[in-house]
């Protein structure tokens, strides 16, 4: 076993045994996951058959209603869902160019599927670490068929535009003859920031992708929502891409459970994060990005090597059963960065407790 493998197993064992979590949550075992699913209501029915009925269809209908769209299609992965959406819009507009941010998930984490599988090409309205502006869309200098907006834009720090900025951006795209796709893997988290319900946010776009395991605690899976023409097209390409699995009811049940038990509390996570985030920002040498996080997820930067911070985190987890902030990476000379996600367990923390544990964490890192 390599050193990296050994540390991975130590982290997993520590995470399983921890009693307190600030960023993230405990990972359930397979038995715990199955026990929870078995306790759900409405299980005395037949499972889905190639995703056409059962809990999969129930999940699709419920997601469409939440997003205010005509229909939704369940996909095994968000990568597949997004490629189908972009393909549809390119065919509708006759233009294979897609305006998107260079730090978006589609560009950075999908192995350029939109170019390699669909023959599309990306245009970057901006390379700045923020959402693009209407002026930058108009200044691209060439037409594009689709504007893709990731909400929130994760890699630069879970960034969100204001509602006014978002509506102006969408309006500019439509003036230029483009269709609009929302990469809404974490769209569930945006209602507090925008001050609007999910269906009003989703109404701005022709298509919306949402994830069921990011923030909702599902096992896997995603949905692509839009009008009937889009979803009919999506079911065809779901089959062609090999995503029409024989049965997907475990993932669908876990997603339905997330809609019931997690989604109603996401807004509260964001509100409580506004109490805890300043305590993290006040730690010696700390910096939050963005300075005022629009959701419960953001970046924390500290002036220590990532190796020392990861070792301190693991020591704290193993010795005290406290999972603080993990997965540090060296991001600049003398600075390390970690993503913070203040979910349900974090709501049991006070700002004073964040300060107390944070100072102990930094002491371990400094002495490590």
Short mmCIF file of C-alpha atoms in Angstrom, two decimals:
data_model
loop_
_atom_site.label_atom_id
_atom_site.label_comp_id
_atom_site.label_asym_id
_atom_site.label_seq_id
_atom_site.Cartn_x
_atom_site.Cartn_y
_atom_site.Cartn_z
CA UNK A 1 0.00 0.00 0.00
CA UNK A 2 1.37 3.42 -0.97
CA UNK A 3 1.58 6.36 1.42
CA UNK A 4 -1.29 8.05 -0.45
CA UNK A 5 -3.46 4.95 -0.11
CA UNK A 6 -2.63 4.65 3.57
CA UNK A 7 -3.60 8.27 4.22
CA UNK A 8 -6.82 7.84 2.23
CA UNK A 9 -7.85 4.88 4.40
CA UNK A 10 -6.90 6.79 7.57
CA UNK A 11 -9.06 9.73 6.48
CA UNK A 12 -11.99 7.48 5.64
CA UNK A 13 -11.74 5.62 8.96
CA UNK A 14 -11.51 8.92 10.85
CA UNK A 15 -14.47 10.38 8.99
CA UNK A 16 -16.56 7.32 9.80
CA UNK A 17 -15.75 7.56 13.50
CA UNK A 18 -16.08 11.35 13.94
CA UNK A 19 -18.97 12.68 16.03
CA UNK A 20 -18.80 16.37 15.08
CA UNK A 21 -18.58 17.84 11.60
CA UNK A 22 -18.08 21.42 10.59
CA UNK A 23 -17.50 21.06 6.84
CA UNK A 24 -19.24 18.11 5.26
CA UNK A 25 -20.88 15.14 6.93
CA UNK A 26 -20.28 11.56 7.94
CA UNK A 27 -20.31 9.03 5.10
CA UNK A 28 -23.00 6.38 5.64
CA UNK A 29 -22.12 2.72 5.23
CA UNK A 30 -23.83 0.59 2.60
CA UNK A 31 -25.95 -1.05 5.31
CA UNK A 32 -26.98 2.33 6.71
CA UNK A 33 -27.92 3.56 3.24
CA UNK A 34 -29.97 0.44 2.52
CA UNK A 35 -31.67 0.60 5.91
CA UNK A 36 -32.72 4.19 5.27
CA UNK A 37 -34.10 3.36 1.83
CA UNK A 38 -35.96 0.34 3.22
CA UNK A 39 -37.72 2.58 5.76
CA UNK A 40 -39.24 4.85 3.08
CA UNK A 41 -42.94 4.73 2.27
CA UNK A 42 -44.41 3.42 -0.97
CA UNK A 43 -41.98 0.57 -1.59
CA UNK A 44 -44.58 -2.13 -2.28
CA UNK A 45 -44.61 -1.33 -5.99
CA UNK A 46 -42.73 -2.67 -8.98
CA UNK A 47 -39.36 -1.07 -9.73
CA UNK A 48 -38.77 1.00 -12.81
CA UNK A 49 -38.29 -0.70 -16.18
CA UNK A 50 -35.55 1.08 -18.15
CA UNK A 51 -36.40 4.26 -16.26
CA UNK A 52 -39.89 4.61 -17.74
CA UNK A 53 -41.98 4.26 -14.58
CA UNK A 54 -41.81 3.58 -10.85
CA UNK A 55 -39.76 5.89 -8.63
CA UNK A 56 -37.73 7.17 -11.58
CA UNK A 57 -40.80 8.63 -13.28
CA UNK A 58 -42.04 9.93 -9.93
CA UNK A 59 -38.70 11.72 -9.46
CA UNK A 60 -38.83 13.21 -12.95
CA UNK A 61 -42.34 14.59 -12.44
CA UNK A 62 -41.49 16.02 -9.05
CA UNK A 63 -38.31 17.67 -10.33
CA UNK A 64 -40.14 19.21 -13.27
CA UNK A 65 -42.74 20.66 -10.89
CA UNK A 66 -40.07 22.11 -8.58
CA UNK A 67 -38.32 23.77 -11.53
CA UNK A 68 -41.53 24.88 -13.24
CA UNK A 69 -40.72 22.98 -16.44
CA UNK A 70 -42.93 20.81 -18.64
CA UNK A 71 -40.93 17.67 -17.97
CA UNK A 72 -37.61 16.30 -16.72
CA UNK A 73 -35.48 13.29 -17.66
CA UNK A 74 -33.40 11.27 -15.21
CA UNK A 75 -29.77 10.73 -16.26
CA UNK A 76 -27.16 8.55 -14.55
CA UNK A 77 -24.66 11.44 -14.71
CA UNK A 78 -24.73 15.18 -15.08
CA UNK A 79 -22.01 15.01 -17.74
CA UNK A 80 -24.34 13.03 -20.00
CA UNK A 81 -27.30 15.31 -19.26
CA UNK A 82 -25.34 18.43 -20.16
CA UNK A 83 -24.03 17.03 -23.42
CA UNK A 84 -27.57 16.21 -24.50
CA UNK A 85 -28.76 19.72 -23.62
CA UNK A 86 -25.97 21.40 -25.57
CA UNK A 87 -26.49 19.10 -28.55
CA UNK A 88 -30.21 19.94 -28.59
CA UNK A 89 -29.63 23.68 -28.50
CA UNK A 90 -26.96 23.51 -31.21
CA UNK A 91 -29.35 21.66 -33.50
CA UNK A 92 -32.19 24.07 -32.75
CA UNK A 93 -30.08 27.15 -33.49
CA UNK A 94 -27.84 25.69 -36.18
CA UNK A 95 -24.83 27.07 -34.31
CA UNK A 96 -22.28 24.77 -32.61
CA UNK A 97 -20.61 27.54 -30.57
CA UNK A 98 -21.24 27.58 -26.82
CA UNK A 99 -20.46 30.62 -24.68
CA UNK A 100 -19.30 29.45 -21.26
CA UNK A 101 -16.78 30.23 -18.54
CA UNK A 102 -13.34 28.59 -18.88
CA UNK A 103 -13.57 27.52 -15.21
CA UNK A 104 -16.97 25.91 -15.64
CA UNK A 105 -17.51 22.21 -14.95
CA UNK A 106 -18.16 21.53 -18.65
CA UNK A 107 -14.73 22.90 -19.59
CA UNK A 108 -12.67 21.58 -16.69
CA UNK A 109 -14.19 18.33 -15.46
CA UNK A 110 -15.92 16.58 -18.36
CA UNK A 111 -12.83 15.80 -20.50
CA UNK A 112 -14.10 18.17 -23.21
CA UNK A 113 -17.08 15.93 -23.94
CA UNK A 114 -18.90 18.77 -25.70
CA UNK A 115 -16.12 19.04 -28.27
CA UNK A 116 -15.12 15.38 -28.51
CA UNK A 117 -18.59 13.81 -28.64
CA UNK A 118 -20.77 16.52 -30.12
CA UNK A 119 -18.41 18.63 -32.20
CA UNK A 120 -19.26 21.82 -30.34
CA UNK A 121 -16.75 24.54 -29.57
CA UNK A 122 -16.47 26.79 -26.57
CA UNK A 123 -16.20 30.55 -26.54
CA UNK A 124 -15.03 32.33 -23.40
CA UNK A 125 -16.73 35.66 -22.73
CA UNK A 126 -14.25 36.28 -19.89
CA UNK A 127 -11.30 34.65 -18.18
CA UNK A 128 -11.86 36.64 -15.00
CA UNK A 129 -12.83 34.66 -11.91
CA UNK A 130 -16.45 35.81 -11.96
CA UNK A 131 -19.57 35.35 -14.02
CA UNK A 132 -19.53 37.00 -17.48
CA UNK A 133 -21.34 40.25 -18.22
CA UNK A 134 -23.76 41.18 -21.04
CA UNK A 135 -21.13 43.50 -22.51
CA UNK A 136 -18.65 40.62 -22.70
CA UNK A 137 -21.20 38.45 -24.51
CA UNK A 138 -21.77 41.20 -27.07
CA UNK A 139 -18.00 41.66 -27.47
CA UNK A 140 -17.31 38.02 -28.37
CA UNK A 141 -17.18 39.04 -32.01
CA UNK A 142 -18.93 35.94 -33.36
CA UNK A 143 -22.36 34.36 -32.97
CA UNK A 144 -23.03 31.50 -30.58
CA UNK A 145 -25.98 29.17 -30.28
CA UNK A 146 -26.00 28.55 -26.53
CA UNK A 147 -25.06 30.41 -23.39
CA UNK A 148 -24.23 28.12 -20.47
CA UNK A 149 -24.25 29.59 -16.96
CA UNK A 150 -23.03 27.51 -14.02
CA UNK A 151 -24.96 28.44 -10.87
CA UNK A 152 -23.03 28.68 -8.63
CA UNK A 153 -19.71 28.77 -10.49
CA UNK A 154 -17.85 26.33 -8.27
CA UNK A 155 -14.16 26.30 -9.15
CA UNK A 156 -13.53 30.03 -8.56
CA UNK A 157 -15.39 29.86 -5.22
CA UNK A 158 -19.10 29.02 -5.65
CA UNK A 159 -19.77 32.42 -7.20
CA UNK A 160 -23.21 33.79 -8.03
CA UNK A 161 -24.23 36.94 -9.88
CA UNK A 162 -26.93 39.19 -8.49
CA UNK A 163 -30.45 38.58 -9.77
CA UNK A 164 -30.21 41.73 -11.86
CA UNK A 165 -26.89 40.61 -13.36
CA UNK A 166 -28.27 37.17 -14.18
CA UNK A 167 -31.44 38.44 -15.85
CA UNK A 168 -29.42 40.97 -17.87
CA UNK A 169 -26.99 38.25 -18.98
CA UNK A 170 -29.83 35.98 -20.11
CA UNK A 171 -31.54 38.87 -21.91
CA UNK A 172 -28.32 39.69 -23.75
CA UNK A 173 -27.94 36.07 -24.90
CA UNK A 174 -31.49 36.03 -26.24
CA UNK A 175 -30.96 39.36 -28.03
CA UNK A 176 -28.01 37.69 -29.77
CA UNK A 177 -30.19 34.77 -30.88
CA UNK A 178 -28.85 32.20 -28.41
CA UNK A 179 -30.60 29.68 -26.19
CA UNK A 180 -29.74 29.43 -22.49
CA UNK A 181 -28.69 26.40 -20.45
CA UNK A 182 -28.17 26.43 -16.67
CA UNK A 183 -25.57 24.09 -15.24
CA UNK A 184 -27.50 23.95 -11.99
CA UNK A 185 -25.79 21.06 -10.23
CA UNK A 186 -26.16 23.14 -7.06
CA UNK A 187 -29.07 25.31 -8.19
CA UNK A 188 -30.91 24.10 -5.09
CA UNK A 189 -28.65 26.41 -3.01
CA UNK A 190 -29.36 29.66 -4.80
CA UNK A 191 -32.82 30.65 -3.56
CA UNK A 192 -31.63 32.66 -0.53
CA UNK A 193 -29.13 34.67 -2.57
CA UNK A 194 -31.55 35.39 -5.41
CA UNK A 195 -34.52 35.82 -3.09
CA UNK A 196 -36.67 33.81 -5.48
CA UNK A 197 -38.07 30.26 -5.67
CA UNK A 198 -36.52 27.58 -7.82
CA UNK A 199 -39.14 27.76 -10.55
CA UNK A 200 -38.63 31.49 -11.04
CA UNK A 201 -34.87 31.03 -11.32
CA UNK A 202 -35.19 28.08 -13.69
CA UNK A 203 -37.70 29.99 -15.84
CA UNK A 204 -34.81 32.09 -17.20
CA UNK A 205 -33.30 29.09 -19.00
CA UNK A 206 -34.40 26.83 -21.84
CA UNK A 207 -32.83 23.85 -20.08
CA UNK A 208 -31.70 23.20 -16.53
CA UNK A 209 -29.51 20.41 -15.20
CA UNK A 210 -29.65 19.57 -11.49
CA UNK A 211 -27.72 17.00 -9.47
CA UNK A 212 -29.24 14.69 -6.89
CA UNK A 213 -26.08 13.81 -4.97
CA UNK A 214 -24.46 17.24 -4.71
CA UNK A 215 -25.98 18.82 -1.59
CA UNK A 216 -29.12 16.62 -1.62
CA UNK A 217 -27.30 13.54 -0.33
CA UNK A 218 -28.46 11.20 -3.09
CA UNK A 219 -26.49 8.21 -4.33
CA UNK A 220 -26.03 9.38 -7.91
CA UNK A 221 -27.95 10.77 -10.84
CA UNK A 222 -29.13 14.01 -12.36
CA UNK A 223 -32.06 15.49 -14.23
CA UNK A 224 -32.40 17.58 -17.35
CA UNK A 225 -35.54 19.73 -17.31
CA UNK A 226 -37.16 21.79 -20.02
CA UNK A 227 -40.03 21.79 -22.49
CA UNK A 228 -41.55 18.70 -24.11
CA UNK A 229 -39.40 19.03 -27.23
CA UNK A 230 -36.21 19.03 -25.17
CA UNK A 231 -37.19 16.09 -22.99
CA UNK A 232 -38.36 13.98 -25.94
CA UNK A 233 -35.00 14.62 -27.57
CA UNK A 234 -33.24 13.88 -24.26
CA UNK A 235 -34.88 10.45 -23.94
CA UNK A 236 -33.66 9.55 -27.44
CA UNK A 237 -30.09 10.58 -26.72
CA UNK A 238 -30.15 9.08 -23.24
CA UNK A 239 -30.64 5.75 -24.99
CA UNK A 240 -27.98 6.46 -27.62
CA UNK A 241 -25.42 7.43 -25.00
CA UNK A 242 -26.03 4.21 -23.05
CA UNK A 243 -27.73 5.85 -20.10
CA UNK A 244 -31.00 3.89 -20.24
CA UNK A 245 -30.17 1.45 -17.45
CA UNK A 246 -32.44 -1.52 -16.75
CA UNK A 247 -33.29 -0.38 -13.21
CA UNK A 248 -32.33 2.82 -11.39
CA UNK A 249 -34.76 2.77 -8.48
CA UNK A 250 -32.12 2.87 -5.68
CA UNK A 251 -30.72 6.18 -6.99
CA UNK A 252 -34.23 7.51 -7.61
CA UNK A 253 -35.40 6.60 -4.10
CA UNK A 254 -32.35 8.26 -2.54
CA UNK A 255 -33.00 11.38 -4.62
CA UNK A 256 -36.67 11.48 -3.59
CA UNK A 257 -35.56 11.15 0.02
CA UNK A 258 -33.19 14.08 -0.51
CA UNK A 259 -36.00 16.21 -1.91
CA UNK A 260 -38.09 15.36 1.16
CA UNK A 261 -35.52 15.66 3.93
CA UNK A 262 -32.63 17.83 2.69
CA UNK A 263 -34.01 20.33 0.20
CA UNK A 264 -36.34 22.01 2.74
CA UNK A 265 -33.30 22.83 4.95
CA UNK A 266 -30.79 24.11 2.39
CA UNK A 267 -31.90 27.71 2.86
CA UNK A 268 -31.33 27.33 6.61
CA UNK A 269 -27.81 26.01 5.92
CA UNK A 270 -27.05 29.20 3.98
CA UNK A 271 -28.47 31.43 6.71
CA UNK A 272 -26.47 29.66 9.45
CA UNK A 273 -23.34 29.80 7.29
CA UNK A 274 -23.62 33.58 7.45
CA UNK A 275 -23.07 33.24 11.23
CA UNK A 276 -20.16 30.80 11.06
CA UNK A 277 -18.26 32.15 8.04
CA UNK A 278 -17.05 35.32 9.85
CA UNK A 279 -15.54 33.13 12.58
CA UNK A 280 -13.52 31.25 9.98
CA UNK A 281 -12.50 34.53 8.34
CA UNK A 282 -11.27 35.83 11.70
CA UNK A 283 -8.77 32.98 12.21
CA UNK A 284 -5.15 34.19 12.04
CA UNK A 285 -4.14 34.71 8.42
CA UNK A 286 -7.43 33.37 7.07
CA UNK A 287 -9.24 34.61 4.01
CA UNK A 288 -12.65 33.63 2.66
CA UNK A 289 -13.51 33.68 -1.00
CA UNK A 290 -15.91 35.16 -1.72
CA UNK A 291 -15.64 37.43 1.32
CA UNK A 292 -19.41 37.20 1.83
CA UNK A 293 -20.42 33.73 0.59
CA UNK A 294 -23.75 33.66 -1.29
CA UNK A 295 -24.39 30.03 -0.29
CA UNK A 296 -23.22 27.66 2.46
CA UNK A 297 -20.23 26.66 0.29
CA UNK A 298 -17.10 28.74 -0.24
CA UNK A 299 -13.30 28.68 -0.20
CA UNK A 300 -11.09 29.07 2.88
CA UNK A 301 -7.47 30.12 2.39
CA UNK A 302 -4.78 29.80 5.09
CA UNK A 303 -1.06 30.73 5.13
CA UNK A 304 0.23 27.20 5.78
CA UNK A 305 1.38 24.31 3.59
CA UNK A 306 -1.44 21.98 2.58
CA UNK A 307 0.49 19.00 3.96
CA UNK A 308 0.59 20.55 7.45
CA UNK A 309 -3.11 21.48 7.35
CA UNK A 310 -4.17 18.03 6.18
CA UNK A 311 -2.07 16.42 8.93
CA UNK A 312 -3.60 18.72 11.54
CA UNK A 313 -7.09 17.95 10.30
CA UNK A 314 -6.46 14.21 10.52
CA UNK A 315 -4.98 14.51 14.03
CA UNK A 316 -8.01 16.49 15.19
CA UNK A 317 -10.34 13.90 13.67
CA UNK A 318 -8.56 10.90 15.17
CA UNK A 319 -7.89 12.36 18.63
CA UNK A 320 -11.04 14.42 19.22
CA UNK A 321 -13.59 12.97 16.81
CA UNK A 322 -14.00 16.39 15.17
CA UNK A 323 -14.05 16.82 11.39
CA UNK A 324 -13.09 20.45 10.80
CA UNK A 325 -12.10 21.51 7.24
CA UNK A 326 -10.40 18.92 5.04
CA UNK A 327 -8.80 18.31 1.63
CA UNK A 328 -6.35 21.21 1.61
CA UNK A 329 -4.40 21.94 -1.57
CA UNK A 330 -1.46 24.26 -2.15
CA UNK A 331 -2.96 27.07 -4.23
CA UNK A 332 -0.24 29.76 -4.20
CA UNK A 333 3.19 30.20 -2.61
CA UNK A 334 2.63 30.04 1.14
CA UNK A 335 -1.14 29.59 0.79
CA UNK A 336 -3.40 26.54 0.86
CA UNK A 337 -7.07 26.40 -0.03
CA UNK A 338 -9.94 24.12 0.95
CA UNK A 339 -13.60 24.16 0.04
CA UNK A 340 -15.98 24.55 2.96
CA UNK A 341 -19.49 23.13 2.96
CA UNK A 342 -21.54 24.07 6.02
CA UNK A 343 -24.40 21.59 5.83
CA UNK A 344 -26.71 20.11 8.48
CA UNK A 345 -24.06 19.11 11.05
CA UNK A 346 -22.56 22.63 10.98
CA UNK A 347 -25.83 24.05 12.28
CA UNK A 348 -24.98 22.53 15.68
CA UNK A 349 -21.90 24.77 15.85
CA UNK A 350 -21.69 28.26 17.27
CA UNK A 351 -19.26 30.91 16.03
CA UNK A 352 -17.39 30.66 19.33
CA UNK A 353 -16.91 26.90 18.83
CA UNK A 354 -15.59 27.49 15.30
CA UNK A 355 -13.03 29.93 16.75
CA UNK A 356 -12.01 27.58 19.55
CA UNK A 357 -11.53 24.52 17.33
CA UNK A 358 -10.03 26.60 14.52
CA UNK A 359 -7.30 27.97 16.77
CA UNK A 360 -6.49 24.47 17.98
CA UNK A 361 -6.39 23.26 14.38
CA UNK A 362 -3.95 26.03 13.42
CA UNK A 363 -1.75 25.26 16.43
CA UNK A 364 -1.52 21.63 15.31
CA UNK A 365 -0.62 22.77 11.79
CA UNK A 366 2.07 25.13 13.05
CA UNK A 367 3.63 22.51 15.33
CA UNK A 368 3.21 19.60 12.96
#
